[in-house]
mmCIF file of C-alpha atoms and ligand atoms in Angstrom:
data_model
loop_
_atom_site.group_PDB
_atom_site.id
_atom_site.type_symbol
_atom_site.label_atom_id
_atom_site.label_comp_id
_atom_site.label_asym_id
_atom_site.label_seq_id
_atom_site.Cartn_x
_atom_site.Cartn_y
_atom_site.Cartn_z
ATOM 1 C CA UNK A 1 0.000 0.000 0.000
ATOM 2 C CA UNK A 2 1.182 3.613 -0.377
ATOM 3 C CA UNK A 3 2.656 5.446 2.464
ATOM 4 C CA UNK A 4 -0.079 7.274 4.009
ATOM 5 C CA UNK A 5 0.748 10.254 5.626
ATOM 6 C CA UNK A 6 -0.854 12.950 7.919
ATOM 7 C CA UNK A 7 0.042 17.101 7.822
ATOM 8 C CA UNK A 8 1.437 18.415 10.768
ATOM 9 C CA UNK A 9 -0.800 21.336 11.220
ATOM 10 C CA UNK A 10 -4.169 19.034 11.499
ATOM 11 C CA UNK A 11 -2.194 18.117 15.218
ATOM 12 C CA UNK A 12 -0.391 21.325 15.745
ATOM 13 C CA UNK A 13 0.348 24.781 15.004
ATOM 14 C CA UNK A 14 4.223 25.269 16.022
ATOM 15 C CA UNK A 15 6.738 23.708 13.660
ATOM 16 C CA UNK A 16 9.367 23.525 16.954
ATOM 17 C CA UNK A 17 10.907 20.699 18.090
ATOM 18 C CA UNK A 18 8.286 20.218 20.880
ATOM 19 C CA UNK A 19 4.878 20.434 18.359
ATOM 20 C CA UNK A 20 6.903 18.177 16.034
ATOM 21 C CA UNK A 21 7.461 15.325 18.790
ATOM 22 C CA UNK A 22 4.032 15.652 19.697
ATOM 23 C CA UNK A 23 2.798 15.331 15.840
ATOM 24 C CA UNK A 24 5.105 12.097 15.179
ATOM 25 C CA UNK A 25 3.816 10.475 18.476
ATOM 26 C CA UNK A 26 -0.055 11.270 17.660
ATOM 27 C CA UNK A 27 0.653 9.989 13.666
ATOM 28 C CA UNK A 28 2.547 7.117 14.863
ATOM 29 C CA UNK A 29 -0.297 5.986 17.337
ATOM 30 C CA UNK A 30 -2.727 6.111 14.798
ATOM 31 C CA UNK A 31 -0.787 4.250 12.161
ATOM 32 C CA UNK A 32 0.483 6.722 9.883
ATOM 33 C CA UNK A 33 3.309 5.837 7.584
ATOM 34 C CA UNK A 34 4.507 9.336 7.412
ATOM 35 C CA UNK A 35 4.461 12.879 8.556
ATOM 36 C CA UNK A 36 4.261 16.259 6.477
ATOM 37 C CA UNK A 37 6.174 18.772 8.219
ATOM 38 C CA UNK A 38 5.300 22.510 6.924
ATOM 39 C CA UNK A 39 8.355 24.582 6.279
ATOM 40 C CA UNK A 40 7.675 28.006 5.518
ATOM 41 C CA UNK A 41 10.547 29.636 7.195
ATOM 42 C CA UNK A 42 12.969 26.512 6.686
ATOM 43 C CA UNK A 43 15.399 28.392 8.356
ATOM 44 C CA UNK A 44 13.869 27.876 11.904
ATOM 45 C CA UNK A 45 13.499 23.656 11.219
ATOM 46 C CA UNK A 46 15.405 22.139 14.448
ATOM 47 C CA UNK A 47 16.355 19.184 11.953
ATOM 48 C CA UNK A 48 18.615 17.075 14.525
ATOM 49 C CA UNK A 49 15.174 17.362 16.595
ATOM 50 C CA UNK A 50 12.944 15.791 13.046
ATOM 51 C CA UNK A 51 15.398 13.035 12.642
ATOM 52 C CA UNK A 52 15.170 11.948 16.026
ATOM 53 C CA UNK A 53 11.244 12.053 16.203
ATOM 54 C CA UNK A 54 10.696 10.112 13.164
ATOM 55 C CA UNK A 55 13.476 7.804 13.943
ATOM 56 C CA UNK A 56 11.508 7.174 17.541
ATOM 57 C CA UNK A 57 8.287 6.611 15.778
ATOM 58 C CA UNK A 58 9.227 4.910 12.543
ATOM 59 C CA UNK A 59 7.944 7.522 10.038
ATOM 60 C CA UNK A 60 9.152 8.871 6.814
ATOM 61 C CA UNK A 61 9.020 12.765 6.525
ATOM 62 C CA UNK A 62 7.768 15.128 3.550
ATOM 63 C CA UNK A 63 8.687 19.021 4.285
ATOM 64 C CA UNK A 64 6.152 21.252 2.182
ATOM 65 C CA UNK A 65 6.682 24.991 1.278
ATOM 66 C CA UNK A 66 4.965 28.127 -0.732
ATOM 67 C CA UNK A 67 6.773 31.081 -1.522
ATOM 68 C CA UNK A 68 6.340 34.623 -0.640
ATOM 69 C CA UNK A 69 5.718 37.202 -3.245
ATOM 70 C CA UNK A 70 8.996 38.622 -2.045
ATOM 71 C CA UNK A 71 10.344 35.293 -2.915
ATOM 72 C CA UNK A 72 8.553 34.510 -6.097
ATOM 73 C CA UNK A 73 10.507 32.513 -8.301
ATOM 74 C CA UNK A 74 7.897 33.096 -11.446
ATOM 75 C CA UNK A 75 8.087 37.479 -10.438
ATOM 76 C CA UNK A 76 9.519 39.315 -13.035
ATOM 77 C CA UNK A 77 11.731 41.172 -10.788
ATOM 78 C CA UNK A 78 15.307 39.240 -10.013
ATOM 79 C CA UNK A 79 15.720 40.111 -6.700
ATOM 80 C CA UNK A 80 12.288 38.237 -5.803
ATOM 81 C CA UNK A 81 13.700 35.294 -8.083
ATOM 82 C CA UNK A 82 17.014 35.364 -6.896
ATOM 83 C CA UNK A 83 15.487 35.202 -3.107
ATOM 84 C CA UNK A 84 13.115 32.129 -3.650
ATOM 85 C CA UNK A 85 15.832 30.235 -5.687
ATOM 86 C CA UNK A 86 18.388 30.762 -2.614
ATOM 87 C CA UNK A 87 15.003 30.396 0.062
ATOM 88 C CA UNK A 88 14.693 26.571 -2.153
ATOM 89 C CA UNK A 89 17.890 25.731 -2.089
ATOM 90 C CA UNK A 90 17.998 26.127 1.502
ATOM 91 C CA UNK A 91 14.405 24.514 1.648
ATOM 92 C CA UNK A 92 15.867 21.433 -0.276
ATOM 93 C CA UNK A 93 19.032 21.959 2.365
ATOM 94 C CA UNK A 94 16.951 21.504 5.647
ATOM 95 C CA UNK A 95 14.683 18.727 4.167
ATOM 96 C CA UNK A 96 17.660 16.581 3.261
ATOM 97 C CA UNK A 97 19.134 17.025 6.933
ATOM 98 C CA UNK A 98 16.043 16.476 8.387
ATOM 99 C CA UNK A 99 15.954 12.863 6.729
ATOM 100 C CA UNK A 100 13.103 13.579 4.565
ATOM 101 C CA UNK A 101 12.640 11.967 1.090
ATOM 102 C CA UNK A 102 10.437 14.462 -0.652
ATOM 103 C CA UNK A 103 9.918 17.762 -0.653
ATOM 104 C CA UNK A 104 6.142 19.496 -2.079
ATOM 105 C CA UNK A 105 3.682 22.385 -2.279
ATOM 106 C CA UNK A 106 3.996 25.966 -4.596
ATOM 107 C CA UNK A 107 7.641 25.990 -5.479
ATOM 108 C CA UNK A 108 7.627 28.058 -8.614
ATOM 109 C CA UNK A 109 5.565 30.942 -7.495
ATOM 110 C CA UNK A 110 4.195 32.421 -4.382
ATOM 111 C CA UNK A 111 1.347 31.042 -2.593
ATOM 112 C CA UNK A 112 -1.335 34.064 -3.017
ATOM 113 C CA UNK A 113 -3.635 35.333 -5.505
ATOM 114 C CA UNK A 114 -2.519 37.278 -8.139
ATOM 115 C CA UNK A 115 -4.054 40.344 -10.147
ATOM 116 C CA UNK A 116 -2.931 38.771 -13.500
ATOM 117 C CA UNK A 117 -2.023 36.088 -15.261
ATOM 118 C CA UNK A 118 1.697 35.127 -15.129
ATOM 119 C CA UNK A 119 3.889 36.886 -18.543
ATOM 120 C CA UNK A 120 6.031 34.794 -19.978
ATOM 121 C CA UNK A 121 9.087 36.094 -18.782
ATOM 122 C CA UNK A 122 7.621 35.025 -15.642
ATOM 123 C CA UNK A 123 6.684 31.417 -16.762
ATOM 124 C CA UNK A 124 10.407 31.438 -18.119
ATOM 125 C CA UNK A 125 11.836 32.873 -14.574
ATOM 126 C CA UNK A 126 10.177 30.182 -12.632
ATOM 127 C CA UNK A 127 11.167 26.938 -15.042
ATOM 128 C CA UNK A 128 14.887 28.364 -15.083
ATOM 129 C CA UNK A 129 14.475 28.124 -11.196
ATOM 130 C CA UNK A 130 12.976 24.812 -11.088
ATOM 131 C CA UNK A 131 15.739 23.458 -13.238
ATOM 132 C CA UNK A 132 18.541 24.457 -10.570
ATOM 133 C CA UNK A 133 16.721 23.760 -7.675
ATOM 134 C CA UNK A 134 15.596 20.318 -9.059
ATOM 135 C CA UNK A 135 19.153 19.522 -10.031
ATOM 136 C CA UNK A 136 20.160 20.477 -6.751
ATOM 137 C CA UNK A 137 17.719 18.163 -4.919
ATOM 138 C CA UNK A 138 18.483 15.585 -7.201
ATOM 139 C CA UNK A 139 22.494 15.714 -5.656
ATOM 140 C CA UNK A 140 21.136 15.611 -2.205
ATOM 141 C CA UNK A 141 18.612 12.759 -2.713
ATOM 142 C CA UNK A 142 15.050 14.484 -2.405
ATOM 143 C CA UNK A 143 12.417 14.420 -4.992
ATOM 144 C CA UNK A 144 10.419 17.374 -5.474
ATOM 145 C CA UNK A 145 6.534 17.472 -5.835
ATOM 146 C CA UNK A 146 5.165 20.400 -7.711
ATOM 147 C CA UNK A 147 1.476 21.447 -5.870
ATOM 148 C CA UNK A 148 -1.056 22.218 -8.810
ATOM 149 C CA UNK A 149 -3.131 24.549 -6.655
ATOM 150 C CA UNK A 150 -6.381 26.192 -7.808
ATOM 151 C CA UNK A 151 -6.810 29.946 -9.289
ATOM 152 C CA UNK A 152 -7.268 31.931 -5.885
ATOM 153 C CA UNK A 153 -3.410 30.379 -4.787
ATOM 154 C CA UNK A 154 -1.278 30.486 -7.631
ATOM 155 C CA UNK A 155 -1.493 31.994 -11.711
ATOM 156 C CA UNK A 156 1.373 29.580 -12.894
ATOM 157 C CA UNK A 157 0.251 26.000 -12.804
ATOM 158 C CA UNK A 158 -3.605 25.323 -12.085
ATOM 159 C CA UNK A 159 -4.371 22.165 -13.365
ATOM 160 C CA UNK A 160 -2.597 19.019 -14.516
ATOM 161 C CA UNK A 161 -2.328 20.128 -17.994
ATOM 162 C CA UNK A 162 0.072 23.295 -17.145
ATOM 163 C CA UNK A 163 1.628 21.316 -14.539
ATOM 164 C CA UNK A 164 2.952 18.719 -17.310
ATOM 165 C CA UNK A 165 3.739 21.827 -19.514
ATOM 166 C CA UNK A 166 6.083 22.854 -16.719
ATOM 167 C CA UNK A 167 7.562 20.035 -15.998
ATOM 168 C CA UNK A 168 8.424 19.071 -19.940
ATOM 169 C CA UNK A 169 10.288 22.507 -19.486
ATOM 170 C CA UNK A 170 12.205 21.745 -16.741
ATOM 171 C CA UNK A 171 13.395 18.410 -17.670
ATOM 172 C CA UNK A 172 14.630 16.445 -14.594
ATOM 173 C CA UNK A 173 12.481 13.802 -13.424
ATOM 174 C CA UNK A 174 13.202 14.231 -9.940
ATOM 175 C CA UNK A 175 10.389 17.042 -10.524
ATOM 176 C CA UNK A 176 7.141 15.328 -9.945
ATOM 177 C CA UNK A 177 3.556 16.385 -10.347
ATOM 178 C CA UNK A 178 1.873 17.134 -6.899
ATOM 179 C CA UNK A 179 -2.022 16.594 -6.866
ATOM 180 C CA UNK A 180 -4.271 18.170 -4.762
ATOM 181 C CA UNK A 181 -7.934 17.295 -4.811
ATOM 182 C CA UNK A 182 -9.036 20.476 -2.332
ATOM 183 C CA UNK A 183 -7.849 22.370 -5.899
ATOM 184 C CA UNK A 184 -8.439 19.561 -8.481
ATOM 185 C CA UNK A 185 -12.026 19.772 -7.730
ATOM 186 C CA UNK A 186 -12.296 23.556 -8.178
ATOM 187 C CA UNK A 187 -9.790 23.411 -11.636
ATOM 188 C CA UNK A 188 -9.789 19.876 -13.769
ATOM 189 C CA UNK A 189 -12.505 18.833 -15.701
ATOM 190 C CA UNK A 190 -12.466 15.313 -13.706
ATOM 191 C CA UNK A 191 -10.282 14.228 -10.821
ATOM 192 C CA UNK A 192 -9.807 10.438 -12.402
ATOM 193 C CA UNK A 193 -8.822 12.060 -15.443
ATOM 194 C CA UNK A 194 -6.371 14.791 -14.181
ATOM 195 C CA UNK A 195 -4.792 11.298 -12.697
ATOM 196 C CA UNK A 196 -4.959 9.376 -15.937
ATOM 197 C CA UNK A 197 -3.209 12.384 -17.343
ATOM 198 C CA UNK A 198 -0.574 12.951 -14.352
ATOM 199 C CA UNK A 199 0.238 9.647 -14.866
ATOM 200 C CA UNK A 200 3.776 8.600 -13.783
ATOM 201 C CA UNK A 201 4.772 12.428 -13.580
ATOM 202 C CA UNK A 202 2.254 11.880 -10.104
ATOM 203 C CA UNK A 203 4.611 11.585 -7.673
ATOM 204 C CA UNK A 204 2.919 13.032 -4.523
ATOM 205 C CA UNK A 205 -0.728 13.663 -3.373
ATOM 206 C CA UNK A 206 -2.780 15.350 -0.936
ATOM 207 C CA UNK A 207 -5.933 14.548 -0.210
ATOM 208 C CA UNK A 208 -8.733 17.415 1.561
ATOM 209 C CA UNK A 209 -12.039 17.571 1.022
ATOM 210 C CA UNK A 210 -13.896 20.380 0.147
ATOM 211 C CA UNK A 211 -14.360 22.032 3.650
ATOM 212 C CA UNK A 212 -11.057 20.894 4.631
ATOM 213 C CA UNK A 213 -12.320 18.498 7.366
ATOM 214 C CA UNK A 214 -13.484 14.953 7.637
ATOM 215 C CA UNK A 215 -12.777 12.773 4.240
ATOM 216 C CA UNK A 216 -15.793 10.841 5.085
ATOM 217 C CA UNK A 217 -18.255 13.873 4.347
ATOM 218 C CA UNK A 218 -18.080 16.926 1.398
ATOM 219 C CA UNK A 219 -18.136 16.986 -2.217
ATOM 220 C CA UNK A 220 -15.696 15.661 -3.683
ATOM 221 C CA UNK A 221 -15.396 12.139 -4.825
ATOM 222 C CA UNK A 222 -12.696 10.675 -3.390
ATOM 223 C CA UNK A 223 -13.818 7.457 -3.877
ATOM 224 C CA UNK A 224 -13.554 8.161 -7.778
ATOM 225 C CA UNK A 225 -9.981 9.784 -7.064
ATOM 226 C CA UNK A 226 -8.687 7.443 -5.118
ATOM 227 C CA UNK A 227 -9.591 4.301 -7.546
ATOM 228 C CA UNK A 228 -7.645 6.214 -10.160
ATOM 229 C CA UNK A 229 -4.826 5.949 -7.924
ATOM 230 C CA UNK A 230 -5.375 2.340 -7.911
ATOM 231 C CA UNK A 231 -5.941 1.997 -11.536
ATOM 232 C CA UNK A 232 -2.573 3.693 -12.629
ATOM 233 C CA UNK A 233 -0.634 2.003 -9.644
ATOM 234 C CA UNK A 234 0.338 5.396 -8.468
ATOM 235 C CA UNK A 235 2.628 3.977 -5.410
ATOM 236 C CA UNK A 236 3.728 7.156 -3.967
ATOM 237 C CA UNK A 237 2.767 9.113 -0.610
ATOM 238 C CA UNK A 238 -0.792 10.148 0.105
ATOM 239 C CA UNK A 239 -1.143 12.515 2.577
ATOM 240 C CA UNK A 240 -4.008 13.947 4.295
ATOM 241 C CA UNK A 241 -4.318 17.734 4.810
ATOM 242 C CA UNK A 242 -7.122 19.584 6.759
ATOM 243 C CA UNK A 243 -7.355 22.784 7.856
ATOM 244 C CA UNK A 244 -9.991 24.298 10.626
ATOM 245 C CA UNK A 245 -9.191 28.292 11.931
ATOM 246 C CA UNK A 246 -9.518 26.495 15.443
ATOM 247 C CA UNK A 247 -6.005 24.939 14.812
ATOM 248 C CA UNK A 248 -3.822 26.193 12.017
ATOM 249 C CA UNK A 249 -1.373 28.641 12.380
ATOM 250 C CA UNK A 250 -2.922 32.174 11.563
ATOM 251 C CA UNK A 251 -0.940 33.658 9.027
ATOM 252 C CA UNK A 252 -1.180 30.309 6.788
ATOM 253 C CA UNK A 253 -4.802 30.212 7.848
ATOM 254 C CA UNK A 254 -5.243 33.864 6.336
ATOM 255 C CA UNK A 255 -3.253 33.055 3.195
ATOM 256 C CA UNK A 256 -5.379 29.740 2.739
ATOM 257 C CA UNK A 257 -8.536 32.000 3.623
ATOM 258 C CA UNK A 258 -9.246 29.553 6.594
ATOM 259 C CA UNK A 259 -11.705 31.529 8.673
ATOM 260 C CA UNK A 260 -14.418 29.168 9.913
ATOM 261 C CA UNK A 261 -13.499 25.908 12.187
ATOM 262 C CA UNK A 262 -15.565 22.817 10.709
ATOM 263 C CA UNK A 263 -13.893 20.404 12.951
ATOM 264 C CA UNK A 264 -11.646 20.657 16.612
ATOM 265 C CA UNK A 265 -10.290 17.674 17.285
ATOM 266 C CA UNK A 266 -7.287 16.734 15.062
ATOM 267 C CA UNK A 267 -6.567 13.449 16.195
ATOM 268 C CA UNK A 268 -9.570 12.494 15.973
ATOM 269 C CA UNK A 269 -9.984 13.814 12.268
ATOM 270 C CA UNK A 270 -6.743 11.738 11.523
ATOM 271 C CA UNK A 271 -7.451 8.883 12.696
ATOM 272 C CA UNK A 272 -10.946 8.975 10.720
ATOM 273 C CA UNK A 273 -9.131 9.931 7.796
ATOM 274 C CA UNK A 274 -6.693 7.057 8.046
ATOM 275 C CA UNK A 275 -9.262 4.465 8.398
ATOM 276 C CA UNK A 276 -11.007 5.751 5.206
ATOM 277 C CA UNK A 277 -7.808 5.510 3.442
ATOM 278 C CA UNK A 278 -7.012 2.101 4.119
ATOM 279 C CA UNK A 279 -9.924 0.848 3.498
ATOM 280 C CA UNK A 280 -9.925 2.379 -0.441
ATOM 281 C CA UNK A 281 -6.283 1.915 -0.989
ATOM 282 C CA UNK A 282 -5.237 -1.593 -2.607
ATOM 283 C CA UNK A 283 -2.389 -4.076 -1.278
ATOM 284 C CA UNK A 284 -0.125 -5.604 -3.122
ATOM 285 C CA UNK A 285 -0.776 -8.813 -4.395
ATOM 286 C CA UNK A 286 3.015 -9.352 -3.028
ATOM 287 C CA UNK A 287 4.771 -7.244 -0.133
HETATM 288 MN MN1 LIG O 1 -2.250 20.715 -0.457
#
C-alpha cells in the first residue's frame, strides 16, 4: 500500500521541536506511515530534533513549502527570483538534513492570488528556477513534488495540464507532479482524469475535502480519485491535509482564507481519515 501520511498542522500549530514530537507520536499511534512537516521559514526547522522524532516513531518525513511574493521565483523582478531560488535551495538543504525523502507544495511561485495572469518572462523565470533547484535536490537525494493549486493560490500552474507543460520545461524527473484534490475539484474537468493524465509524472498527493475536514463527508469524490490511484498504480505518498481556523497557524490560515473551524479535534480527524484511506487503498498482491 502507499505510504499514508498525515500534515502536521491538522495536530499542531508550532513547527518547533516540541509540536513536532508531539505530531510524530499522535501519527505514529494512529498508524500513519509518514508525517508532512510545513516549512515556511525553513530556516527555523530544528532538523537534529525531526530526525530523532521520526526515527523514535518509525515515520518517513515530507517538508512542504509556498513562496512569498517577495520570494517569487515566477516574479519578473530578479531580486524576488534570486530570493526564492536561494530560500529553495535552503528549503531542499533543511529537508535533506532532516531525513526527509520528498519535498512538495507551490515551489515556482508564491502562494497568493494574483491580479494577472503570469507573462512569460515570468513562466520562463520560474522553469529556469525549477531546473537548478531540481538539479540540486536531485544531488542531495530528495524528490520534489510540484502542488497544482487552484486559481485563488497560484497563476502559474492550475491544473494538470500546465503542470505537465512545466515540468516538460524543466526536464529532470526528480520534478514530480503534486495533486491536490481540495484544488483539483475547483480546476480539472475530472479528478480520475487529471490522474490518468498525471500519470507517472504523479509523484505526490494530498488529499482534503472540500471544507477541509473529515474525508468521510463533502463533495468531492474521493472514492472516484482514489480508484484512479489504484488503476494507474500510483505507489507514492498520500497525505491527508485539513485545515480548521480552530487549529492552524494564523498567518497560513489567512493566506489559505481559513476563517471558519468545521472540525476541533485533530486526532480524531486523523485517525478517521486514516481508516477511510485504508480501506480504499489496494495491497499488493506481493509485499
Ligand atoms: Mn495541499
Amino acid at each position: 500500500m502507499n505510504p499514508l501520511g498525515l500534515h502536521a498542522m491538522v495536530l499542531t500549530v508550532g513547527g518547533d521541536a516540541e509540536a513536532t514530537r508531539y505530531a510524530a507520536a499522535i501519527a505514529a499511534r494512529a498508524g500513519y506511515d509518514l508525517l508532512e512537516l510545513p516549512i515556511l521559514d525553513p530556516s527555523t526547522l530544528d532538523t537534529e530534533a525531526v530526525r530523532a522524532a521520526a526515527s523514535e516513531h518509525g515515520l518517513d518525513l515530507a517538508t512542504s513549502l509556498g513562496l512569498s511574493f517577495d520570494t517569487d521565483v515566477s516574479s519578473t523582478s530578479t531580486a524576488a527570483v534570486e530570493a526564492g531560488t536561494q530560500l529553495l535551495h535552503q528549503a531542499v538543504d533543511v529537508t535533506a538534513a532532516a531525513g526527509a525523502d520528498w519535498m512538495c507544495g507551490v515551489l515556482a511561485s508564491a502562494l497568493g492570488k494574483y491580479p494577472t495572469p503570469p507573462s512569460r518572462e515570468g513562466w520562463n523565470n520560474a522553469v529556469a528556477a525549477l531546473r537548478d533547484v531540481t538539479a540540486h535536490a536531485q544531488q542531495v537525494g530528495i524528490n520534489l513534488g510540484l502542488e497544482v493549486v487552484n486559481r485563488y493560490e497560484s497563476n502559474l500552474v492550475n491544473d494538470v495540464a500546465d503542470g505537465l507543460t512545466f515540468l516538460d520545461e524543466v526536464g529532470n524527473d526528480h520534478l514530480f507532479l503534486h495533486i491536490d484534490t481540495y484544488h483539483a475539484l475547483i480546476e480539472e474537468t475530472s479528478l480520475d482524469g487529471a490522474v490518468r493524465l498525471a500519470a507517472d509524472r504523479l509523484g505526490y498527493v494530498h488529499v482534503g475535502q472540500n471544507d477541509r475536514g473529515d474525508l468521510a463527508t463533502g463533495t468531492v469524490d474521493l472514492d472516484g480519485f482514489l480508484a484512479a490511484l489504484n488503476e494507474i498504480s500510483f505507489d507514492g505518498p498520500i497525505t491527508f491535509e485539513g485545515f480548521s481556523r480552530a487549529t492552524a497557524d494564523p498567518a497560513l490560515a489567512d493566506t489559505l482564507a481559513i476563517w471558519r473551524s468545521p472540525w476541533t479535534d485533530g486526532e480524531q480527524l486523523a485517525v478517521d481519515a486514516l481508516t477511510f484511506l485504508q480501506a480504499r487503498m489496494k495491497t499488493p498482491a506481493t509485499s
